[in-house]
Tab-separated table of C-alpha atoms and ligand atoms in Angstrom:
chain	number	residue	atom	x	y	z
V	27	MET	CA	0.000	0.000	0.000
V	28	LYS	CA	1.263	3.457	-0.801
V	29	SER	CA	1.392	5.782	2.188
V	30	VAL	CA	1.135	9.552	2.241
V	31	PHE	CA	4.899	9.695	2.792
V	32	ASP	CA	5.937	7.708	-0.248
V	33	LEU	CA	7.758	9.234	-3.199
V	34	SER	CA	8.300	7.553	-6.523
V	35	GLU	CA	11.610	5.805	-7.131
V	36	ASN	CA	12.750	8.540	-9.466
V	37	GLU	CA	11.753	11.290	-7.079
V	38	MET	CA	13.685	9.630	-4.256
V	39	LYS	CA	16.743	9.179	-6.437
V	40	SER	CA	16.908	12.711	-7.735
V	41	TYR	CA	16.246	14.055	-4.240
V	42	GLY	CA	18.979	11.877	-2.714
V	43	TYR	CA	21.511	12.531	-5.453
V	44	LYS	CA	20.991	16.252	-5.063
V	45	ILE	CA	21.847	15.959	-1.377
V	46	VAL	CA	24.963	13.913	-2.123
V	47	ASP	CA	25.989	16.506	-4.717
V	48	ALA	CA	25.561	19.289	-2.160
V	49	ILE	CA	27.636	17.464	0.449
V	50	VAL	CA	30.388	16.614	-2.021
V	51	ASN	CA	30.422	20.222	-3.168
V	52	HIS	CA	30.751	21.300	0.462
V	53	TYR	CA	33.840	19.124	0.892
V	54	LYS	CA	35.302	20.382	-2.383
V	55	THR	CA	34.809	24.080	-1.740
V	56	LEU	CA	34.967	24.603	1.999
V	57	GLU	CA	38.514	25.947	1.926
V	58	ASP	CA	37.476	28.672	-0.513
V	59	LYS	CA	34.767	29.907	1.808
V	60	LYS	CA	34.958	31.940	4.982
V	61	PRO	CA	34.430	29.786	8.057
V	62	ILE	CA	32.176	32.195	9.895
V	63	THR	CA	28.680	33.321	9.342
V	64	SER	CA	26.398	35.291	11.580
V	65	ALA	CA	22.772	36.289	11.716
V	66	SER	CA	20.501	37.891	14.242
V	67	ARG	CA	17.339	36.284	15.557
V	68	GLU	CA	15.333	38.867	13.567
V	69	GLU	CA	17.078	37.968	10.329
V	70	MET	CA	16.607	34.247	10.923
V	71	ASP	CA	12.967	34.750	11.867
V	72	ALA	CA	12.433	36.759	8.696
V	73	THR	CA	13.680	33.812	6.657
V	74	PHE	CA	12.189	30.866	8.518
V	75	LEU	CA	9.382	31.777	10.868
V	76	THR	CA	6.115	30.334	9.567
V	77	GLU	CA	3.204	28.276	10.833
V	78	ALA	CA	3.425	24.538	10.145
V	79	PRO	CA	1.859	24.277	6.692
V	80	GLU	CA	-1.215	22.064	6.199
V	81	GLU	CA	-0.610	21.675	2.486
V	82	SER	CA	2.334	19.976	0.821
V	83	SER	CA	5.194	21.508	-1.148
V	84	LYS	CA	7.333	20.071	-3.903
V	85	PRO	CA	10.193	18.098	-2.250
V	86	GLU	CA	12.863	19.888	-4.282
V	87	ASP	CA	11.496	23.294	-3.338
V	88	VAL	CA	11.933	22.599	0.358
V	89	LEU	CA	15.352	21.086	-0.272
V	90	ASP	CA	16.499	24.079	-2.315
V	91	PHE	CA	15.214	26.446	0.324
V	92	VAL	CA	17.190	24.597	2.985
V	93	LEU	CA	20.384	24.397	0.930
V	94	ASP	CA	20.117	28.113	0.163
V	95	ASN	CA	19.195	29.337	3.615
V	96	VAL	CA	20.314	26.895	6.296
V	97	ILE	CA	23.739	25.862	5.061
V	98	PRO	CA	25.129	29.398	4.474
V	99	TYR	CA	24.051	30.372	7.991
V	100	SER	CA	25.999	27.650	9.742
V	101	ASN	CA	29.677	28.053	10.602
V	102	ILE	CA	31.903	25.617	8.740
V	103	THR	CA	33.197	23.495	11.611
V	104	ALA	CA	35.540	21.581	9.283
V	105	HIS	CA	37.130	24.762	7.902
V	106	PRO	CA	40.958	24.855	8.231
V	107	LYS	CA	40.724	28.282	9.878
V	108	MET	CA	38.243	27.150	12.497
V	109	TYR	CA	40.556	27.328	15.512
V	110	SER	CA	38.167	27.827	18.377
V	111	PHE	CA	36.181	25.692	20.781
V	112	VAL	CA	36.810	22.192	19.497
V	113	PRO	CA	36.564	22.143	15.699
V	114	GLY	CA	34.571	19.421	13.953
V	115	PRO	CA	36.784	18.262	11.095
V	116	SER	CA	34.652	15.150	10.422
V	117	ASN	CA	35.209	12.956	7.350
V	118	PHE	CA	33.236	12.015	4.258
V	119	ILE	CA	33.064	8.248	4.838
V	120	SER	CA	31.509	8.714	8.281
V	121	ALA	CA	29.073	11.295	6.950
V	122	MET	CA	27.869	8.771	4.386
V	123	SER	CA	27.816	5.983	7.008
V	124	ASP	CA	25.522	8.149	9.094
V	125	SER	CA	23.140	8.403	6.193
V	126	ILE	CA	23.077	4.594	5.937
V	127	ALA	CA	22.326	4.346	9.667
V	128	THR	CA	19.486	6.821	9.236
V	129	GLY	CA	18.361	5.644	5.818
V	130	PHE	CA	17.798	2.128	7.080
V	131	ASN	CA	16.731	3.455	10.481
V	132	ILE	CA	18.674	0.761	12.294
V	133	PHE	CA	17.712	0.339	15.945
V	134	SER	CA	20.862	0.030	17.992
V	135	GLY	CA	19.320	-0.810	21.358
V	136	GLY	CA	19.043	-4.570	21.626
V	137	TRP	CA	20.683	-7.632	20.131
V	138	MET	CA	17.457	-9.176	18.924
V	139	VAL	CA	16.411	-6.185	16.853
V	140	SER	CA	19.783	-5.661	15.130
V	141	PRO	CA	22.445	-8.229	15.966
V	142	ALA	CA	24.871	-6.713	13.469
V	143	ALA	CA	24.532	-3.238	14.990
V	144	ALA	CA	25.207	-4.629	18.474
V	145	GLU	CA	28.106	-6.676	17.127
V	146	LEU	CA	29.686	-3.626	15.460
V	147	GLU	CA	29.418	-1.707	18.724
V	148	ILE	CA	31.116	-4.621	20.509
V	149	VAL	CA	33.830	-4.809	17.858
V	150	THR	CA	34.560	-1.075	17.715
V	151	MET	CA	34.446	-0.926	21.511
V	152	ASN	CA	37.091	-3.673	21.548
V	153	TRP	CA	39.224	-1.568	19.213
V	154	LEU	CA	38.932	1.341	21.628
V	155	LEU	CA	39.583	-0.807	24.703
V	156	LYS	CA	42.777	-2.064	23.065
V	157	ILE	CA	43.842	1.430	21.965
V	158	PHE	CA	43.502	2.717	25.537
V	159	GLY	CA	44.993	-0.369	27.225
V	160	PHE	CA	41.767	-1.427	28.923
V	161	PRO	CA	41.063	-5.164	29.455
V	162	ILE	CA	39.201	-6.426	26.400
V	163	LYS	CA	37.438	-9.439	27.884
V	164	LYS	CA	36.279	-7.875	31.109
V	165	GLY	CA	36.071	-4.285	29.962
V	166	GLY	CA	33.324	-2.713	27.937
V	167	GLY	CA	31.763	0.521	26.904
V	168	ILE	CA	29.042	2.291	25.032
V	169	PHE	CA	28.673	4.985	22.411
V	170	THR	CA	26.757	8.046	23.583
V	171	SER	CA	25.623	11.274	21.975
V	172	GLY	CA	28.806	13.006	23.120
V	173	GLY	CA	31.253	13.614	25.925
V	174	SER	CA	28.645	15.185	28.192
V	175	MET	CA	26.488	12.073	28.131
V	176	ALA	CA	29.533	9.840	28.524
V	177	ASN	CA	30.576	11.772	31.642
V	178	LEU	CA	27.044	11.583	33.019
V	179	THR	CA	26.935	7.840	32.354
V	180	ALA	CA	30.312	7.448	34.092
V	181	ILE	CA	29.328	9.360	37.203
V	182	VAL	CA	26.024	7.475	37.586
V	183	THR	CA	27.983	4.229	37.325
V	184	ALA	CA	30.645	5.377	39.788
V	185	ARG	CA	27.972	6.331	42.299
V	186	ARG	CA	26.053	3.087	41.849
V	187	ILE	CA	29.146	0.918	42.297
V	188	LYS	CA	30.803	2.911	45.105
V	189	CYS	CA	27.765	4.138	47.066
V	190	GLY	CA	24.829	1.868	46.283
V	191	ASP	CA	21.566	3.624	47.092
V	192	ASP	CA	22.746	5.961	49.838
V	193	PHE	CA	24.879	8.801	48.560
V	194	SER	CA	23.969	11.349	51.193
V	195	LYS	CA	27.604	11.503	52.401
V	196	ALA	CA	29.244	10.926	49.055
V	197	ILE	CA	31.875	13.463	47.975
V	198	ILE	CA	33.125	13.930	44.424
V	199	TYR	CA	36.360	15.711	43.426
V	200	LEU	CA	37.475	17.482	40.260
V	201	SER	CA	39.826	20.290	39.285
V	202	ASP	CA	38.912	23.839	38.354
V	203	GLN	CA	40.011	23.049	34.791
V	204	ALA	CA	37.610	20.082	34.459
V	205	HIS	CA	35.054	20.481	31.678
V	206	SER	CA	31.736	22.083	32.647
V	207	SER	CA	29.817	18.982	31.504
V	208	ASN	CA	31.077	17.205	34.624
V	209	ILE	CA	29.552	19.755	36.963
V	210	LYS	CA	26.364	19.646	34.898
V	211	ALA	CA	26.270	15.845	35.256
V	212	ILE	CA	26.875	16.064	39.002
V	213	ARG	CA	23.986	18.521	39.263
V	214	VAL	CA	21.706	16.350	37.124
V	215	LEU	CA	22.428	13.520	39.549
V	216	GLY	CA	21.114	15.540	42.464
V	217	PHE	CA	24.292	16.056	44.440
V	218	LYS	CA	24.262	19.057	46.733
V	219	LYS	CA	26.828	21.814	46.403
V	220	GLU	CA	28.398	20.647	49.672
V	221	GLN	CA	29.197	17.290	48.064
V	222	ILE	CA	31.378	18.735	45.321
V	223	ARG	CA	35.042	19.671	45.787
V	224	ILE	CA	36.511	21.805	43.032
V	225	LEU	CA	40.265	21.748	43.531
V	226	PRO	CA	42.589	24.501	42.340
V	227	THR	CA	45.223	23.698	39.732
V	228	ASP	CA	48.872	24.727	39.891
V	229	ILE	CA	50.569	27.180	37.516
V	230	ASP	CA	50.647	24.723	34.622
V	231	PHE	CA	46.903	24.009	35.043
V	232	LYS	CA	47.417	20.524	36.497
V	233	LEU	CA	45.661	19.229	39.532
V	234	SER	CA	47.702	19.756	42.642
V	235	ILE	CA	48.065	16.303	44.213
V	236	ASN	CA	48.639	17.582	47.738
V	237	LYS	CA	45.405	19.532	47.694
V	238	LEU	CA	43.530	16.379	46.661
V	239	LYS	CA	45.145	14.376	49.466
V	240	ASN	CA	44.326	17.068	52.031
V	241	GLU	CA	40.714	17.385	50.942
V	242	ILE	CA	40.143	13.644	51.095
V	243	ALA	CA	41.692	13.470	54.582
V	244	LYS	CA	39.560	16.393	55.761
V	245	ASP	CA	36.394	14.832	54.411
V	246	ARG	CA	37.170	11.489	56.022
V	247	LEU	CA	37.641	13.219	59.383
V	248	LEU	CA	34.178	14.735	58.971
V	249	GLY	CA	32.733	11.246	58.451
V	250	LEU	CA	31.999	11.888	54.790
V	251	HIS	CA	32.452	9.390	51.962
V	252	PRO	CA	34.906	10.384	49.218
V	253	PHE	CA	33.897	8.198	46.238
V	254	CYS	CA	35.065	9.620	42.927
V	255	PHE	CA	37.730	11.760	41.298
V	256	ILE	CA	37.342	13.164	37.807
V	257	ALA	CA	40.660	13.829	36.061
V	258	SER	CA	41.186	15.587	32.753
V	259	ALA	CA	43.246	13.997	29.993
V	260	GLY	CA	43.498	17.017	27.818
V	261	THR	CA	41.602	19.954	29.276
V	262	THR	CA	39.629	21.795	26.651
V	263	ASN	CA	41.328	25.086	27.552
V	264	THR	CA	44.991	24.103	27.417
V	265	GLY	CA	45.220	20.398	26.531
V	266	THR	CA	46.754	19.789	29.949
V	267	VAL	CA	46.764	16.253	31.311
V	268	ASP	CA	46.460	15.797	35.075
V	269	PRO	CA	49.146	13.654	36.796
V	270	LEU	CA	47.336	10.398	36.029
V	271	HIS	CA	49.617	7.906	37.796
V	272	GLU	CA	49.709	9.901	41.013
V	273	ILE	CA	45.947	10.304	40.981
V	274	ALA	CA	45.499	6.592	40.230
V	275	ASP	CA	47.668	5.760	43.265
V	276	ILE	CA	45.555	7.953	45.514
V	277	CYS	CA	42.305	6.537	44.123
V	278	GLU	CA	43.580	3.010	44.785
V	279	GLU	CA	44.687	3.824	48.343
V	280	GLU	CA	41.472	5.692	49.127
V	281	ASN	CA	39.073	3.392	47.263
V	282	LEU	CA	37.877	6.180	44.968
V	283	TRP	CA	36.426	5.668	41.510
V	284	PHE	CA	38.887	7.082	38.989
V	285	HIS	CA	37.138	8.683	36.026
V	286	ILE	CA	39.172	10.305	33.281
V	287	ASP	CA	37.526	12.829	31.000
V	288	GLY	CA	39.500	12.388	27.796
V	289	ALA	CA	36.743	13.810	25.605
V	290	TYR	CA	39.097	16.296	24.084
V	291	GLY	CA	42.547	14.712	24.330
V	292	GLY	CA	41.956	10.953	24.459
V	293	ALA	CA	42.356	10.332	20.745
V	294	ALA	CA	45.939	11.623	20.938
V	295	ILE	CA	46.924	8.182	22.236
V	296	LEU	CA	47.133	7.104	18.589
V	297	SER	CA	50.292	9.193	18.166
V	298	LYS	CA	53.654	8.511	19.807
V	299	LYS	CA	53.802	11.911	21.507
V	300	GLY	CA	50.207	11.722	22.666
V	301	LYS	CA	50.728	8.261	24.085
V	302	LYS	CA	53.574	9.562	26.204
V	303	VAL	CA	51.564	12.522	27.487
V	304	LEU	CA	48.594	10.260	28.278
V	305	ASN	CA	50.699	7.687	30.153
V	306	GLY	CA	48.548	6.271	32.957
V	307	ILE	CA	45.217	6.671	31.166
V	308	ASP	CA	44.793	2.885	31.323
V	309	ARG	CA	44.556	3.084	35.119
V	310	ALA	CA	41.131	4.732	35.041
V	311	ASP	CA	37.996	2.862	36.085
V	312	SER	CA	36.111	4.751	33.404
V	313	LEU	CA	37.207	6.916	30.497
V	314	THR	CA	35.299	9.360	28.310
V	315	VAL	CA	36.459	9.879	24.746
V	316	ASP	CA	34.641	11.887	22.127
V	317	PRO	CA	35.022	10.536	18.598
V	318	HIS	CA	33.201	13.569	17.170
V	319	LYS	CA	36.219	15.629	18.160
V	320	TRP	CA	39.671	14.237	17.429
V	321	PHE	CA	38.651	10.909	15.909
V	322	TYR	CA	37.352	13.084	13.068
V	323	GLN	CA	33.770	11.776	13.278
V	324	PRO	CA	30.676	13.868	12.496
V	325	TYR	CA	28.288	14.718	15.358
V	326	GLU	CA	27.049	12.958	17.411
V	327	ILE	CA	29.277	10.287	18.847
V	328	GLY	CA	30.814	10.146	22.294
V	329	CYS	CA	32.059	7.091	24.103
V	330	LEU	CA	32.463	5.738	27.610
V	331	LEU	CA	34.891	2.909	28.349
V	332	VAL	CA	34.940	0.989	31.636
V	333	LYS	CA	37.323	-1.558	33.099
V	334	ASP	CA	34.496	-3.940	33.938
V	335	ALA	CA	31.425	-4.101	31.719
V	336	SER	CA	29.305	-5.543	34.530
V	337	TRP	CA	29.525	-2.127	36.247
V	338	LEU	CA	27.422	-0.723	33.420
V	339	SER	CA	24.876	-3.540	33.349
V	340	ASN	CA	24.608	-3.463	37.159
V	341	THR	CA	23.857	0.242	36.951
V	342	PHE	CA	21.540	0.455	33.976
V	343	SER	CA	19.961	-2.962	33.581
V	344	GLU	CA	16.412	-3.011	34.800
V	345	LYS	CA	16.256	-6.818	34.838
V	346	PRO	CA	16.969	-8.435	38.158
V	347	GLU	CA	20.215	-10.398	38.017
V	348	TYR	CA	18.465	-13.752	38.551
V	349	LEU	CA	16.596	-13.404	35.282
V	350	ARG	CA	19.732	-13.039	33.203
V	351	ASP	CA	19.742	-16.655	32.057
V	352	ILE	CA	16.415	-16.417	30.321
V	353	GLU	CA	17.395	-13.148	28.676
V	354	GLY	CA	19.426	-15.024	26.105
V	355	ASN	CA	23.137	-15.350	25.643
V	356	GLU	CA	24.991	-12.976	27.944
V	357	SER	CA	27.579	-12.236	25.282
V	358	GLU	CA	24.842	-10.918	23.012
V	359	ILE	CA	24.812	-7.472	24.524
V	360	ASN	CA	21.734	-5.295	24.669
V	361	PHE	CA	23.225	-1.827	24.732
V	362	TYR	CA	20.107	-0.429	26.385
V	363	ASP	CA	21.426	-2.266	29.467
V	364	TYR	CA	24.705	-0.309	29.316
V	365	GLY	CA	23.413	3.245	29.419
V	366	ILE	CA	20.516	5.638	29.628
V	367	GLN	CA	18.969	5.383	26.155
V	368	LEU	CA	16.677	2.591	25.015
V	369	THR	CA	16.203	3.662	21.412
V	370	ARG	CA	19.617	4.481	20.061
V	371	ARG	CA	20.866	5.467	16.637
V	372	PHE	CA	23.562	3.311	15.078
V	373	ARG	CA	26.628	5.344	16.029
V	374	ALA	CA	29.093	2.477	15.810
V	375	LEU	CA	28.635	2.273	12.046
V	376	LYS	CA	30.479	5.474	11.146
V	377	PHE	CA	33.308	4.676	13.524
V	378	TYR	CA	33.560	1.177	12.038
V	379	MET	CA	33.357	2.224	8.399
V	380	SER	CA	35.804	5.122	8.670
V	381	ILE	CA	38.448	3.069	10.471
V	382	LYS	CA	37.977	0.116	8.112
V	383	THR	CA	38.248	2.447	5.125
V	384	TYR	CA	41.098	4.759	6.082
V	385	GLY	CA	42.924	2.411	8.459
V	386	LEU	CA	44.111	3.366	11.941
V	387	ASP	CA	47.403	4.523	10.501
V	388	ALA	CA	45.676	7.409	8.707
V	389	PHE	CA	44.263	8.523	12.062
V	390	ARG	CA	47.680	8.210	13.711
V	391	LYS	CA	49.228	10.333	10.958
V	392	ALA	CA	46.548	13.020	11.152
V	393	ILE	CA	46.745	13.253	14.957
V	394	THR	CA	50.547	13.326	14.891
V	395	TYR	CA	50.381	16.069	12.263
V	396	ASN	CA	48.007	18.104	14.452
V	397	ILE	CA	50.236	17.812	17.538
V	398	GLU	CA	53.310	18.808	15.550
V	399	LEU	CA	51.490	21.670	13.845
V	400	ALA	CA	50.704	23.206	17.240
V	401	GLU	CA	54.363	22.770	18.225
V	402	ARG	CA	55.489	24.505	15.046
V	403	VAL	CA	53.110	27.378	15.759
V	404	GLU	CA	54.572	27.665	19.255
V	405	LYS	CA	58.134	27.774	17.890
V	406	MET	CA	57.144	30.422	15.392
V	407	LEU	CA	55.466	32.602	18.024
V	408	ARG	CA	58.407	32.277	20.403
V	409	LYS	CA	60.718	33.694	17.737
V	410	SER	CA	58.691	36.881	17.478
V	411	LYS	CA	58.925	39.817	19.884
V	412	ASN	CA	55.224	40.536	19.393
V	413	TRP	CA	53.783	37.319	20.748
V	414	GLU	CA	53.793	35.732	24.159
V	415	ILE	CA	53.040	32.059	24.818
V	416	ILE	CA	50.661	31.620	27.747
V	417	SER	CA	50.354	27.853	27.635
V	418	PRO	CA	52.656	25.810	25.404
V	419	ALA	CA	51.438	23.544	22.601
V	420	THR	CA	49.906	20.525	24.315
V	421	LEU	CA	47.798	17.963	22.473
V	422	ALA	CA	47.314	20.434	19.608
V	423	VAL	CA	46.087	23.316	21.805
V	424	ILE	CA	48.084	26.495	22.249
V	425	ASN	CA	47.288	29.743	24.082
V	426	PHE	CA	49.068	33.006	23.353
V	427	ARG	CA	48.556	36.726	23.230
V	428	TYR	CA	49.738	39.716	21.297
V	429	ASN	CA	52.247	41.432	23.550
V	430	PRO	CA	55.003	43.515	21.916
V	431	ILE	CA	57.450	43.571	24.800
V	432	HIS	CA	59.005	46.936	23.980
V	433	LEU	CA	55.642	48.663	24.478
V	434	ASN	CA	55.369	47.630	28.135
V	435	PHE	CA	51.608	47.205	28.204
V	436	SER	CA	49.816	46.654	31.470
V	437	GLU	CA	47.807	43.472	32.030
V	438	LYS	CA	44.611	45.411	31.564
V	439	GLU	CA	45.782	46.920	28.279
V	440	LEU	CA	46.799	43.477	27.033
V	441	ASP	CA	43.392	42.046	27.927
V	442	THR	CA	41.622	44.795	26.011
V	443	LEU	CA	43.984	44.543	23.056
V	444	ASN	CA	43.653	40.764	22.649
V	445	GLN	CA	39.914	40.853	23.143
V	446	GLU	CA	39.699	43.480	20.427
V	447	ILE	CA	41.934	41.476	18.066
V	448	SER	CA	39.622	38.491	18.413
V	449	LYS	CA	36.583	40.689	17.859
V	450	ARG	CA	37.981	42.065	14.616
V	451	ILE	CA	39.061	38.632	13.379
V	452	LEU	CA	35.490	37.440	13.932
V	453	ALA	CA	34.090	40.498	12.202
V	454	SER	CA	36.336	39.795	9.201
V	455	LYS	CA	34.881	36.248	9.116
V	456	GLU	CA	38.300	35.038	7.917
V	457	ALA	CA	38.933	32.783	10.888
V	458	LEU	CA	37.255	31.658	14.061
V	459	LEU	CA	39.663	32.631	16.816
V	460	VAL	CA	38.149	33.516	20.168
V	461	THR	CA	39.668	34.192	23.548
V	462	THR	CA	39.732	32.207	26.732
V	463	VAL	CA	40.731	33.206	30.245
V	464	LEU	CA	43.817	31.629	31.817
V	465	SER	CA	45.003	32.721	35.268
V	466	GLY	CA	42.912	35.854	34.881
V	467	GLN	CA	44.467	36.816	31.528
V	468	ILE	CA	42.488	37.147	28.322
V	469	VAL	CA	44.337	35.098	25.719
V	470	LEU	CA	43.864	33.743	22.209
V	471	ARG	CA	43.360	29.986	21.995
V	472	MET	CA	44.033	27.799	18.976
V	473	CYS	CA	42.820	24.218	18.825
V	474	LEU	CA	44.481	22.614	15.812
V	475	ILE	CA	42.757	19.255	15.364
V	476	ASN	CA	41.851	19.679	11.712
V	477	ALA	CA	44.077	17.625	9.400
V	478	LYS	CA	43.422	20.192	6.644
V	479	THR	CA	44.856	23.146	8.555
V	480	SER	CA	48.268	24.074	7.168
V	481	ILE	CA	51.011	26.160	8.716
V	482	GLU	CA	50.239	28.696	5.964
V	483	ASP	CA	46.643	28.965	7.221
V	484	VAL	CA	47.942	29.729	10.699
V	485	LYS	CA	50.506	32.225	9.387
V	486	ASP	CA	47.743	33.973	7.438
V	487	THR	CA	45.611	34.268	10.532
V	488	LEU	CA	48.469	35.500	12.714
V	489	LYS	CA	49.325	38.086	10.089
V	490	LEU	CA	45.754	39.267	10.166
V	491	CYS	CA	45.871	39.438	13.980
V	492	LYS	CA	48.991	41.560	13.770
V	493	HIS	CA	47.404	43.795	11.156
V	494	PHE	CA	44.391	44.396	13.426
V	495	ALA	CA	46.620	44.900	16.466
V	496	LYS	CA	48.542	47.663	14.706
V	497	LYS	CA	45.319	49.263	13.568
V	498	ILE	CA	43.883	49.181	17.089
V	499	LEU	CA	47.040	50.720	18.504
V	500	THR	CA	47.168	53.547	15.947
V	501	GLU	CA	43.461	54.267	16.498
V	502	LYS	CA	44.213	54.680	20.159
V	503	THR	CA	46.939	57.256	19.719
X	23	PLP	C1	33.875	18.716	24.605
X	23	PLP	C2	34.171	18.173	25.945
X	23	PLP	C3	33.157	17.584	26.727
X	23	PLP	C4	31.725	17.566	26.313
X	23	PLP	O1	31.522	16.761	25.194
X	23	PLP	P1	30.272	17.001	24.216
X	23	PLP	O2	30.540	16.018	23.136
X	23	PLP	O3	30.347	18.406	23.757
X	23	PLP	O4	29.037	16.700	24.975
X	23	PLP	C5	33.522	17.045	27.939
X	23	PLP	N1	34.801	17.103	28.375
X	23	PLP	C6	35.792	17.667	27.646
X	23	PLP	C7	37.176	17.689	28.197
X	23	PLP	C8	35.506	18.229	26.406
X	23	PLP	O5	36.495	18.800	25.693
């Protein structure tokens, strides 16, 4: 029977091909475009705001309208001059894989509905467990919508395993450089403010071990229950990795759950340099990585790995343990038992297809290139008398500011100057380069995880920064 939603074969084909053409054209031309776009709410409303129409339109008319009006008003996250936040370089194979997952609308919740989808999640999870040095037989994990959901899933699990039902005295620790999604997750879970310890970092933005030890001791004296520490393996701000081995030792001694948020930096383990910096990451009980960042995947795919898969099923499975035997083969995992979602899109597919297609070595090369690119930028900036490095190139992130030493600017003047440089860069739409605040200073932050960004791109952007800086300074005088 034909439904109201059906199109003819030819209509579907021409519609689909047009979309493929548009995406391919995007990949082919993105470097020629400016990465930034902007629009006010009024402008967007003027284009889009309508009542839901009762009557139909021609499919191609709606498609054309979207290609003409939605795409140009979205920043190009894969643009080589997209330096801010965490860029989304993505890749074509995964983008197409996502359209298979959606086109066939594959349910990735339970084994029975889609055994192959569950199997691919098991297989790709095994790849990740091996990459991060987690036990493959006992360990496990799950793909989530992103790092935020992976962190939330981790903290629920930590609380379940370490505290059971009573978490009234439970205390959780993290550093002031930990990603905001962790605090959000802690809040979602209903912890009170008094149960959260945000520990200061030292001058290089790493957790200060002594402060952690002292806080735990203090809390124990008060009869409280320290249960979890959240470390950062690549902070979003500076790429800094907390002292993982020392934290792991403390967590072992104190019986704390050790969660590592490697959403930003985790993927760096594929490169030699990254592996060194991330030494100790395999000692975590749970680890967040975010393939839609530095594994070059399109949104959305995050991931949580755990040392013992039964921690996840004991937290999220709603079946009583004694019914497990009649639930079918235990090895045939129902991923709805491993996390919060029941209905899940087939995220494993893009990860699987892109790694099968390009090979892990391509990822290693791209990540190594990104790390070395940031180091080259640092070297270049250090040679100039106009630039000051605020945090050195670490896992492809570098923070710096315009500071011509001979002009003896005050801190306040430097803050204003660098803020203004960023503002003008944004207004030019030539690059996305925004500021962050480090130790109270307003600085420019570059996150160089796009394999298409060249040193020439960076030089171009720095030249433009310098051009604006000079202009700002002459306007002032
Ligand atoms: C980006 C990021 C997150 C949040 O991940 P989303 O995918 O944006 O939800 C968490 N932690 C760190 C360190 C991040 O860089």
